[in-house]
Structures are given as structure tokens and as C-alpha cells.
């Protein structure tokens, strides 16, 4: 059983056997959970939290739409009411991680499929207070020897789906702790322009 304190969760929905990437942050923006699960396992995990703010990243492609609709359909099983209001113990809303990054940097982010895009997103989250290791530290590990020998590993660079789940979890945190810094546009909750 989880603590009664409020946690902040973000979900990125894709497709496949484990279509849900779930990120959970505590009040101090530490990552307490970052996993890739199937829908029942993700819902069971969400159900364990008494007080939770959940942000769901809307899918960017039609192939992700089915899993997304299935996940939303079963949210009630995890204790989330069909029409979620901010004062409820379990509250959810929809957002778009790519638009969140765009709002914060004032331009479209680099492609999330490339290393530079993933590092950019990590840096944005780090700069906005998410308690992750400084993404620039990865460059201290790059040496000619490690690259030639094949021993260099990019362990501190999150996947695109993890970064999107972390982004929307951070937005869930902002919606409670900095509500003046979030806006609603066309039904989506986003960071207010800086």
C-alpha cells in the first residue's frame, strides 16, 4: 500500500504488449516509479495510490489510439471518476507532451527519435526541477577508448516514452503546486507560455 501523500503520475500510451509507460513523482519531484507495463498492471499500480494527480499524454499516431481508448475506458477501475474534477483524491486530465516541451522552449523540440532530442528533453526537465541526474554528465563518459571497445553505454539517457511520461507527470505536479503556471487549451492542460 502506498502513502497517503499526493503523488503525481504521467502516462504515455503506445502499442504492443506493454503499451503503458508510467512515471510517478513525489512532492519533491523525485522519480518513485518509472515502468513500462500492460494496461491491467498499470491500472493496478495507479489503484494503489489514495491521492494522485494523473496526466495522460494523448497519442501522436493512430496506431496508439486503440490502447489509449482502452486505458481511458478502464480508468474507473482504478478509482478515477469518469468526469474528473481537481478537488477529488484521484484526478486525471489529458495533455500533449510534445506541446509541453514546445511551450517551455518556445519552438518545436528536436525529434524524440534521435539522441539529441532525448538529451534536449532531459535537459528541459532537469532545468525545470525534475530530480534526475544532469543529462550533460553523459558527455563526461564518452571517450575514444570506450567507443572503440564498445563499452560506452548511455544509461542515463531516458527513452522517448519515458521522457514523455516524466514530462506529463511533471505537469501533474505543476497543476497542484504551481496552478498559475498551467493553462487549458482546446481541452488539454499545458504549461503556461514563459
PDB file of C-alpha atoms in Angstrom:
ATOM      1  CA  UNK A   1       0.000   0.000   0.000  1.00  0.00           C
ATOM      2  CA  UNK A   2       1.261   3.440  -0.913  1.00  0.00           C
ATOM      3  CA  UNK A   3       1.464   6.545   1.304  1.00  0.00           C
ATOM      4  CA  UNK A   4      -1.492   8.916   1.732  1.00  0.00           C
ATOM      5  CA  UNK A   5       0.529  11.876   0.438  1.00  0.00           C
ATOM      6  CA  UNK A   6      -0.296  13.063  -3.060  1.00  0.00           C
ATOM      7  CA  UNK A   7       1.741  11.640  -5.908  1.00  0.00           C
ATOM      8  CA  UNK A   8       1.950  12.890  -9.464  1.00  0.00           C
ATOM      9  CA  UNK A   9       1.755  10.413 -12.305  1.00  0.00           C
ATOM     10  CA  UNK A  10       2.212  10.610 -16.036  1.00  0.00           C
ATOM     11  CA  UNK A  11       1.188   8.039 -18.607  1.00  0.00           C
ATOM     12  CA  UNK A  12       2.447   7.668 -22.154  1.00  0.00           C
ATOM     13  CA  UNK A  13       0.401   5.239 -24.233  1.00  0.00           C
ATOM     14  CA  UNK A  14       1.873   3.404 -27.207  1.00  0.00           C
ATOM     15  CA  UNK A  15       1.120  -0.041 -28.634  1.00  0.00           C
ATOM     16  CA  UNK A  16       2.352  -3.589 -28.168  1.00  0.00           C
ATOM     17  CA  UNK A  17       2.322  -5.991 -25.238  1.00  0.00           C
ATOM     18  CA  UNK A  18       3.337  -3.297 -22.739  1.00  0.00           C
ATOM     19  CA  UNK A  19       1.832  -0.101 -24.126  1.00  0.00           C
ATOM     20  CA  UNK A  20       1.847   1.962 -20.911  1.00  0.00           C
ATOM     21  CA  UNK A  21       4.882   3.881 -19.687  1.00  0.00           C
ATOM     22  CA  UNK A  22       4.069   5.087 -16.186  1.00  0.00           C
ATOM     23  CA  UNK A  23       6.061   7.699 -14.286  1.00  0.00           C
ATOM     24  CA  UNK A  24       5.279   8.624 -10.686  1.00  0.00           C
ATOM     25  CA  UNK A  25       6.826  11.604  -8.891  1.00  0.00           C
ATOM     26  CA  UNK A  26       6.718  12.568  -5.232  1.00  0.00           C
ATOM     27  CA  UNK A  27       6.139  16.066  -3.858  1.00  0.00           C
ATOM     28  CA  UNK A  28       9.857  16.912  -4.229  1.00  0.00           C
ATOM     29  CA  UNK A  29       9.911  15.803  -7.901  1.00  0.00           C
ATOM     30  CA  UNK A  30      11.879  12.609  -7.263  1.00  0.00           C
ATOM     31  CA  UNK A  31      11.032   9.689  -9.524  1.00  0.00           C
ATOM     32  CA  UNK A  32       9.439   6.980  -7.391  1.00  0.00           C
ATOM     33  CA  UNK A  33       8.341   4.770 -10.279  1.00  0.00           C
ATOM     34  CA  UNK A  34       9.208   4.571 -13.968  1.00  0.00           C
ATOM     35  CA  UNK A  35       7.973   1.390 -15.635  1.00  0.00           C
ATOM     36  CA  UNK A  36       6.617   0.025 -18.895  1.00  0.00           C
ATOM     37  CA  UNK A  37       3.569  -2.196 -18.292  1.00  0.00           C
ATOM     38  CA  UNK A  38       0.491  -3.697 -19.842  1.00  0.00           C
ATOM     39  CA  UNK A  39      -2.784  -1.890 -19.143  1.00  0.00           C
ATOM     40  CA  UNK A  40      -4.005  -4.103 -16.231  1.00  0.00           C
ATOM     41  CA  UNK A  41      -0.662  -3.815 -14.400  1.00  0.00           C
ATOM     42  CA  UNK A  42      -0.556  -0.024 -14.885  1.00  0.00           C
ATOM     43  CA  UNK A  43      -4.137   0.346 -13.646  1.00  0.00           C
ATOM     44  CA  UNK A  44      -3.390  -1.865 -10.627  1.00  0.00           C
ATOM     45  CA  UNK A  45      -0.415   0.340  -9.784  1.00  0.00           C
ATOM     46  CA  UNK A  46      -2.482   3.521 -10.090  1.00  0.00           C
ATOM     47  CA  UNK A  47      -5.179   1.982  -7.898  1.00  0.00           C
ATOM     48  CA  UNK A  48      -2.695   1.660  -5.015  1.00  0.00           C
ATOM     49  CA  UNK A  49      -2.437   5.434  -4.588  1.00  0.00           C
ATOM     50  CA  UNK A  50      -5.022   7.163  -2.419  1.00  0.00           C
ATOM     51  CA  UNK A  51      -4.243  10.718  -3.600  1.00  0.00           C
ATOM     52  CA  UNK A  52      -2.999  11.074  -7.149  1.00  0.00           C
ATOM     53  CA  UNK A  53      -2.933  13.569  -9.977  1.00  0.00           C
ATOM     54  CA  UNK A  54      -2.624  11.773 -13.291  1.00  0.00           C
ATOM     55  CA  UNK A  55      -1.743  13.360 -16.627  1.00  0.00           C
ATOM     56  CA  UNK A  56      -2.305  11.269 -19.734  1.00  0.00           C
ATOM     57  CA  UNK A  57      -0.272  12.042 -22.845  1.00  0.00           C
ATOM     58  CA  UNK A  58      -2.560  11.919 -25.861  1.00  0.00           C
ATOM     59  CA  UNK A  59      -1.290   9.585 -28.584  1.00  0.00           C
ATOM     60  CA  UNK A  60       0.569  11.024 -31.531  1.00  0.00           C
ATOM     61  CA  UNK A  61      -0.398   8.294 -34.005  1.00  0.00           C
ATOM     62  CA  UNK A  62      -3.441   6.250 -34.981  1.00  0.00           C
ATOM     63  CA  UNK A  63      -1.682   3.005 -34.027  1.00  0.00           C
ATOM     64  CA  UNK A  64      -1.628   4.162 -30.387  1.00  0.00           C
ATOM     65  CA  UNK A  65      -5.311   5.213 -30.385  1.00  0.00           C
ATOM     66  CA  UNK A  66      -6.735   1.765 -29.513  1.00  0.00           C
ATOM     67  CA  UNK A  67      -4.581   1.259 -26.409  1.00  0.00           C
ATOM     68  CA  UNK A  68      -5.269   4.861 -25.379  1.00  0.00           C
ATOM     69  CA  UNK A  69      -9.050   4.431 -25.591  1.00  0.00           C
ATOM     70  CA  UNK A  70      -8.823   1.081 -23.776  1.00  0.00           C
ATOM     71  CA  UNK A  71      -6.734   2.652 -20.982  1.00  0.00           C
ATOM     72  CA  UNK A  72      -9.155   5.564 -20.565  1.00  0.00           C
ATOM     73  CA  UNK A  73     -12.147   3.188 -20.559  1.00  0.00           C
ATOM     74  CA  UNK A  74     -10.700   1.287 -17.597  1.00  0.00           C
ATOM     75  CA  UNK A  75      -9.622   4.299 -15.509  1.00  0.00           C
ATOM     76  CA  UNK A  76     -12.754   3.949 -13.383  1.00  0.00           C
ATOM     77  CA  UNK A  77     -11.496   0.517 -12.264  1.00  0.00           C
ATOM     78  CA  UNK A  78      -8.506   2.279 -10.694  1.00  0.00           C
ATOM     79  CA  UNK A  79     -10.814   4.638  -8.800  1.00  0.00           C
ATOM     80  CA  UNK A  80     -10.715   7.571 -11.192  1.00  0.00           C
ATOM     81  CA  UNK A  81     -14.186   9.067 -11.780  1.00  0.00           C
ATOM     82  CA  UNK A  82     -15.412   9.406 -15.373  1.00  0.00           C
ATOM     83  CA  UNK A  83     -15.556  13.198 -15.068  1.00  0.00           C
ATOM     84  CA  UNK A  84     -12.537  14.166 -13.046  1.00  0.00           C
ATOM     85  CA  UNK A  85     -12.509  17.370 -11.006  1.00  0.00           C
ATOM     86  CA  UNK A  86      -9.463  18.951  -9.393  1.00  0.00           C
ATOM     87  CA  UNK A  87     -10.665  18.571  -5.790  1.00  0.00           C
ATOM     88  CA  UNK A  88     -11.086  14.799  -5.983  1.00  0.00           C
ATOM     89  CA  UNK A  89      -8.492  12.486  -4.394  1.00  0.00           C
ATOM     90  CA  UNK A  90      -7.948  10.852  -7.788  1.00  0.00           C
ATOM     91  CA  UNK A  91      -7.904  13.401 -10.568  1.00  0.00           C
ATOM     92  CA  UNK A  92      -6.848  12.967 -14.198  1.00  0.00           C
ATOM     93  CA  UNK A  93      -6.502  15.164 -17.242  1.00  0.00           C
ATOM     94  CA  UNK A  94      -5.165  14.956 -20.784  1.00  0.00           C
ATOM     95  CA  UNK A  95      -2.182  16.753 -22.228  1.00  0.00           C
ATOM     96  CA  UNK A  96       0.301  16.559 -25.089  1.00  0.00           C
ATOM     97  CA  UNK A  97       3.933  16.072 -24.061  1.00  0.00           C
ATOM     98  CA  UNK A  98       5.277  17.479 -27.343  1.00  0.00           C
ATOM     99  CA  UNK A  99       3.230  20.674 -26.870  1.00  0.00           C
ATOM    100  CA  UNK A 100       4.510  20.924 -23.290  1.00  0.00           C
ATOM    101  CA  UNK A 101       8.117  20.904 -24.497  1.00  0.00           C
ATOM    102  CA  UNK A 102       7.221  23.410 -27.216  1.00  0.00           C
ATOM    103  CA  UNK A 103       5.644  25.777 -24.686  1.00  0.00           C
ATOM    104  CA  UNK A 104       8.703  25.622 -22.445  1.00  0.00           C
ATOM    105  CA  UNK A 105      11.317  26.265 -25.134  1.00  0.00           C
ATOM    106  CA  UNK A 106       9.266  28.458 -27.463  1.00  0.00           C
ATOM    107  CA  UNK A 107       9.850  26.272 -30.532  1.00  0.00           C
ATOM    108  CA  UNK A 108       9.323  22.671 -31.619  1.00  0.00           C
ATOM    109  CA  UNK A 109      11.732  20.300 -29.860  1.00  0.00           C
ATOM    110  CA  UNK A 110      14.143  18.152 -31.823  1.00  0.00           C
ATOM    111  CA  UNK A 111      12.870  14.746 -32.915  1.00  0.00           C
ATOM    112  CA  UNK A 112      12.444  12.456 -29.942  1.00  0.00           C
ATOM    113  CA  UNK A 113      13.751   9.572 -32.055  1.00  0.00           C
ATOM    114  CA  UNK A 114      17.318  10.926 -32.066  1.00  0.00           C
ATOM    115  CA  UNK A 115      19.813  11.128 -29.205  1.00  0.00           C
ATOM    116  CA  UNK A 116      19.949  14.935 -29.412  1.00  0.00           C
ATOM    117  CA  UNK A 117      16.169  15.119 -28.990  1.00  0.00           C
ATOM    118  CA  UNK A 118      16.224  12.847 -25.978  1.00  0.00           C
ATOM    119  CA  UNK A 119      19.062  14.830 -24.394  1.00  0.00           C
ATOM    120  CA  UNK A 120      17.195  18.072 -25.134  1.00  0.00           C
ATOM    121  CA  UNK A 121      14.076  16.776 -23.391  1.00  0.00           C
ATOM    122  CA  UNK A 122      16.118  15.530 -20.428  1.00  0.00           C
ATOM    123  CA  UNK A 123      17.766  18.929 -20.101  1.00  0.00           C
ATOM    124  CA  UNK A 124      14.412  20.723 -20.256  1.00  0.00           C
ATOM    125  CA  UNK A 125      13.032  18.538 -17.459  1.00  0.00           C
ATOM    126  CA  UNK A 126      16.221  18.913 -15.416  1.00  0.00           C
ATOM    127  CA  UNK A 127      16.133  22.702 -15.826  1.00  0.00           C
ATOM    128  CA  UNK A 128      12.508  22.739 -14.646  1.00  0.00           C
ATOM    129  CA  UNK A 129      13.329  20.950 -11.395  1.00  0.00           C
ATOM    130  CA  UNK A 130      12.813  17.246 -12.082  1.00  0.00           C
ATOM    131  CA  UNK A 131      15.248  15.375  -9.830  1.00  0.00           C
ATOM    132  CA  UNK A 132      17.222  13.499 -12.451  1.00  0.00           C
ATOM    133  CA  UNK A 133      20.954  13.275 -12.953  1.00  0.00           C
ATOM    134  CA  UNK A 134      22.261  16.166 -15.061  1.00  0.00           C
ATOM    135  CA  UNK A 135      21.964  14.930 -18.666  1.00  0.00           C
ATOM    136  CA  UNK A 136      25.195  16.721 -19.573  1.00  0.00           C
ATOM    137  CA  UNK A 137      27.095  14.259 -17.375  1.00  0.00           C
ATOM    138  CA  UNK A 138      26.766  11.697 -20.163  1.00  0.00           C
ATOM    139  CA  UNK A 139      29.444  13.593 -22.082  1.00  0.00           C
ATOM    140  CA  UNK A 140      31.991  13.012 -19.316  1.00  0.00           C
ATOM    141  CA  UNK A 141      31.694   9.288 -20.012  1.00  0.00           C
ATOM    142  CA  UNK A 142      32.372   9.487 -23.754  1.00  0.00           C
ATOM    143  CA  UNK A 143      35.951   8.563 -24.561  1.00  0.00           C
ATOM    144  CA  UNK A 144      37.595   7.306 -27.730  1.00  0.00           C
ATOM    145  CA  UNK A 145      38.641   4.125 -25.924  1.00  0.00           C
ATOM    146  CA  UNK A 146      35.092   3.321 -24.705  1.00  0.00           C
ATOM    147  CA  UNK A 147      33.597   3.966 -28.130  1.00  0.00           C
ATOM    148  CA  UNK A 148      36.164   1.782 -29.946  1.00  0.00           C
ATOM    149  CA  UNK A 149      35.857  -1.041 -27.394  1.00  0.00           C
ATOM    150  CA  UNK A 150      32.066  -0.829 -27.348  1.00  0.00           C
ATOM    151  CA  UNK A 151      31.960  -0.315 -23.594  1.00  0.00           C
ATOM    152  CA  UNK A 152      30.260   3.096 -23.634  1.00  0.00           C
ATOM    153  CA  UNK A 153      26.627   2.854 -22.511  1.00  0.00           C
ATOM    154  CA  UNK A 154      24.073   5.608 -22.461  1.00  0.00           C
ATOM    155  CA  UNK A 155      22.473   4.553 -19.205  1.00  0.00           C
ATOM    156  CA  UNK A 156      21.431   7.993 -18.009  1.00  0.00           C
ATOM    157  CA  UNK A 157      19.521   8.950 -21.151  1.00  0.00           C
ATOM    158  CA  UNK A 158      15.857   8.084 -20.837  1.00  0.00           C
ATOM    159  CA  UNK A 159      13.838   6.663 -23.729  1.00  0.00           C
ATOM    160  CA  UNK A 160      11.439   8.953 -25.604  1.00  0.00           C
ATOM    161  CA  UNK A 161       8.426   7.290 -23.965  1.00  0.00           C
ATOM    162  CA  UNK A 162       9.957   7.613 -20.505  1.00  0.00           C
ATOM    163  CA  UNK A 163      10.672  11.292 -21.131  1.00  0.00           C
ATOM    164  CA  UNK A 164       7.118  11.930 -22.286  1.00  0.00           C
ATOM    165  CA  UNK A 165       5.713  10.135 -19.222  1.00  0.00           C
ATOM    166  CA  UNK A 166       8.052  12.175 -16.989  1.00  0.00           C
ATOM    167  CA  UNK A 167       7.009  15.402 -18.718  1.00  0.00           C
ATOM    168  CA  UNK A 168       3.316  14.825 -18.156  1.00  0.00           C
ATOM    169  CA  UNK A 169       3.933  13.653 -14.558  1.00  0.00           C
ATOM    170  CA  UNK A 170       5.777  16.943 -14.008  1.00  0.00           C
ATOM    171  CA  UNK A 171       2.767  18.771 -15.439  1.00  0.00           C
ATOM    172  CA  UNK A 172       0.529  16.907 -12.970  1.00  0.00           C
ATOM    173  CA  UNK A 173       2.815  18.204 -10.205  1.00  0.00           C
ATOM    174  CA  UNK A 174       2.599  21.738 -11.601  1.00  0.00           C
ATOM    175  CA  UNK A 175      -1.212  21.563 -11.735  1.00  0.00           C
ATOM    176  CA  UNK A 176      -1.233  21.222  -7.932  1.00  0.00           C
ATOM    177  CA  UNK A 177       1.886  23.114  -6.829  1.00  0.00           C
ATOM    178  CA  UNK A 178       2.005  25.875  -9.446  1.00  0.00           C
ATOM    179  CA  UNK A 179      -1.532  26.142 -10.837  1.00  0.00           C
ATOM    180  CA  UNK A 180      -0.833  29.675 -12.111  1.00  0.00           C
ATOM    181  CA  UNK A 181       1.753  28.144 -14.485  1.00  0.00           C
ATOM    182  CA  UNK A 182      -0.672  25.853 -16.308  1.00  0.00           C
ATOM    183  CA  UNK A 183      -3.385  26.668 -18.837  1.00  0.00           C
ATOM    184  CA  UNK A 184      -6.092  24.740 -20.643  1.00  0.00           C
ATOM    185  CA  UNK A 185      -6.112  24.949 -24.446  1.00  0.00           C
ATOM    186  CA  UNK A 186      -8.624  23.029 -26.539  1.00  0.00           C
ATOM    187  CA  UNK A 187      -9.282  20.603 -23.669  1.00  0.00           C
ATOM    188  CA  UNK A 188      -5.602  19.908 -22.971  1.00  0.00           C
ATOM    189  CA  UNK A 189      -3.691  21.060 -19.897  1.00  0.00           C
ATOM    190  CA  UNK A 190      -0.360  22.635 -20.855  1.00  0.00           C
ATOM    191  CA  UNK A 191       2.349  24.753 -19.223  1.00  0.00           C
ATOM    192  CA  UNK A 192       1.626  28.460 -19.493  1.00  0.00           C
ATOM    193  CA  UNK A 193       3.902  30.181 -22.029  1.00  0.00           C
ATOM    194  CA  UNK A 194       7.042  31.512 -20.352  1.00  0.00           C
TER     195      UNK A 194
END
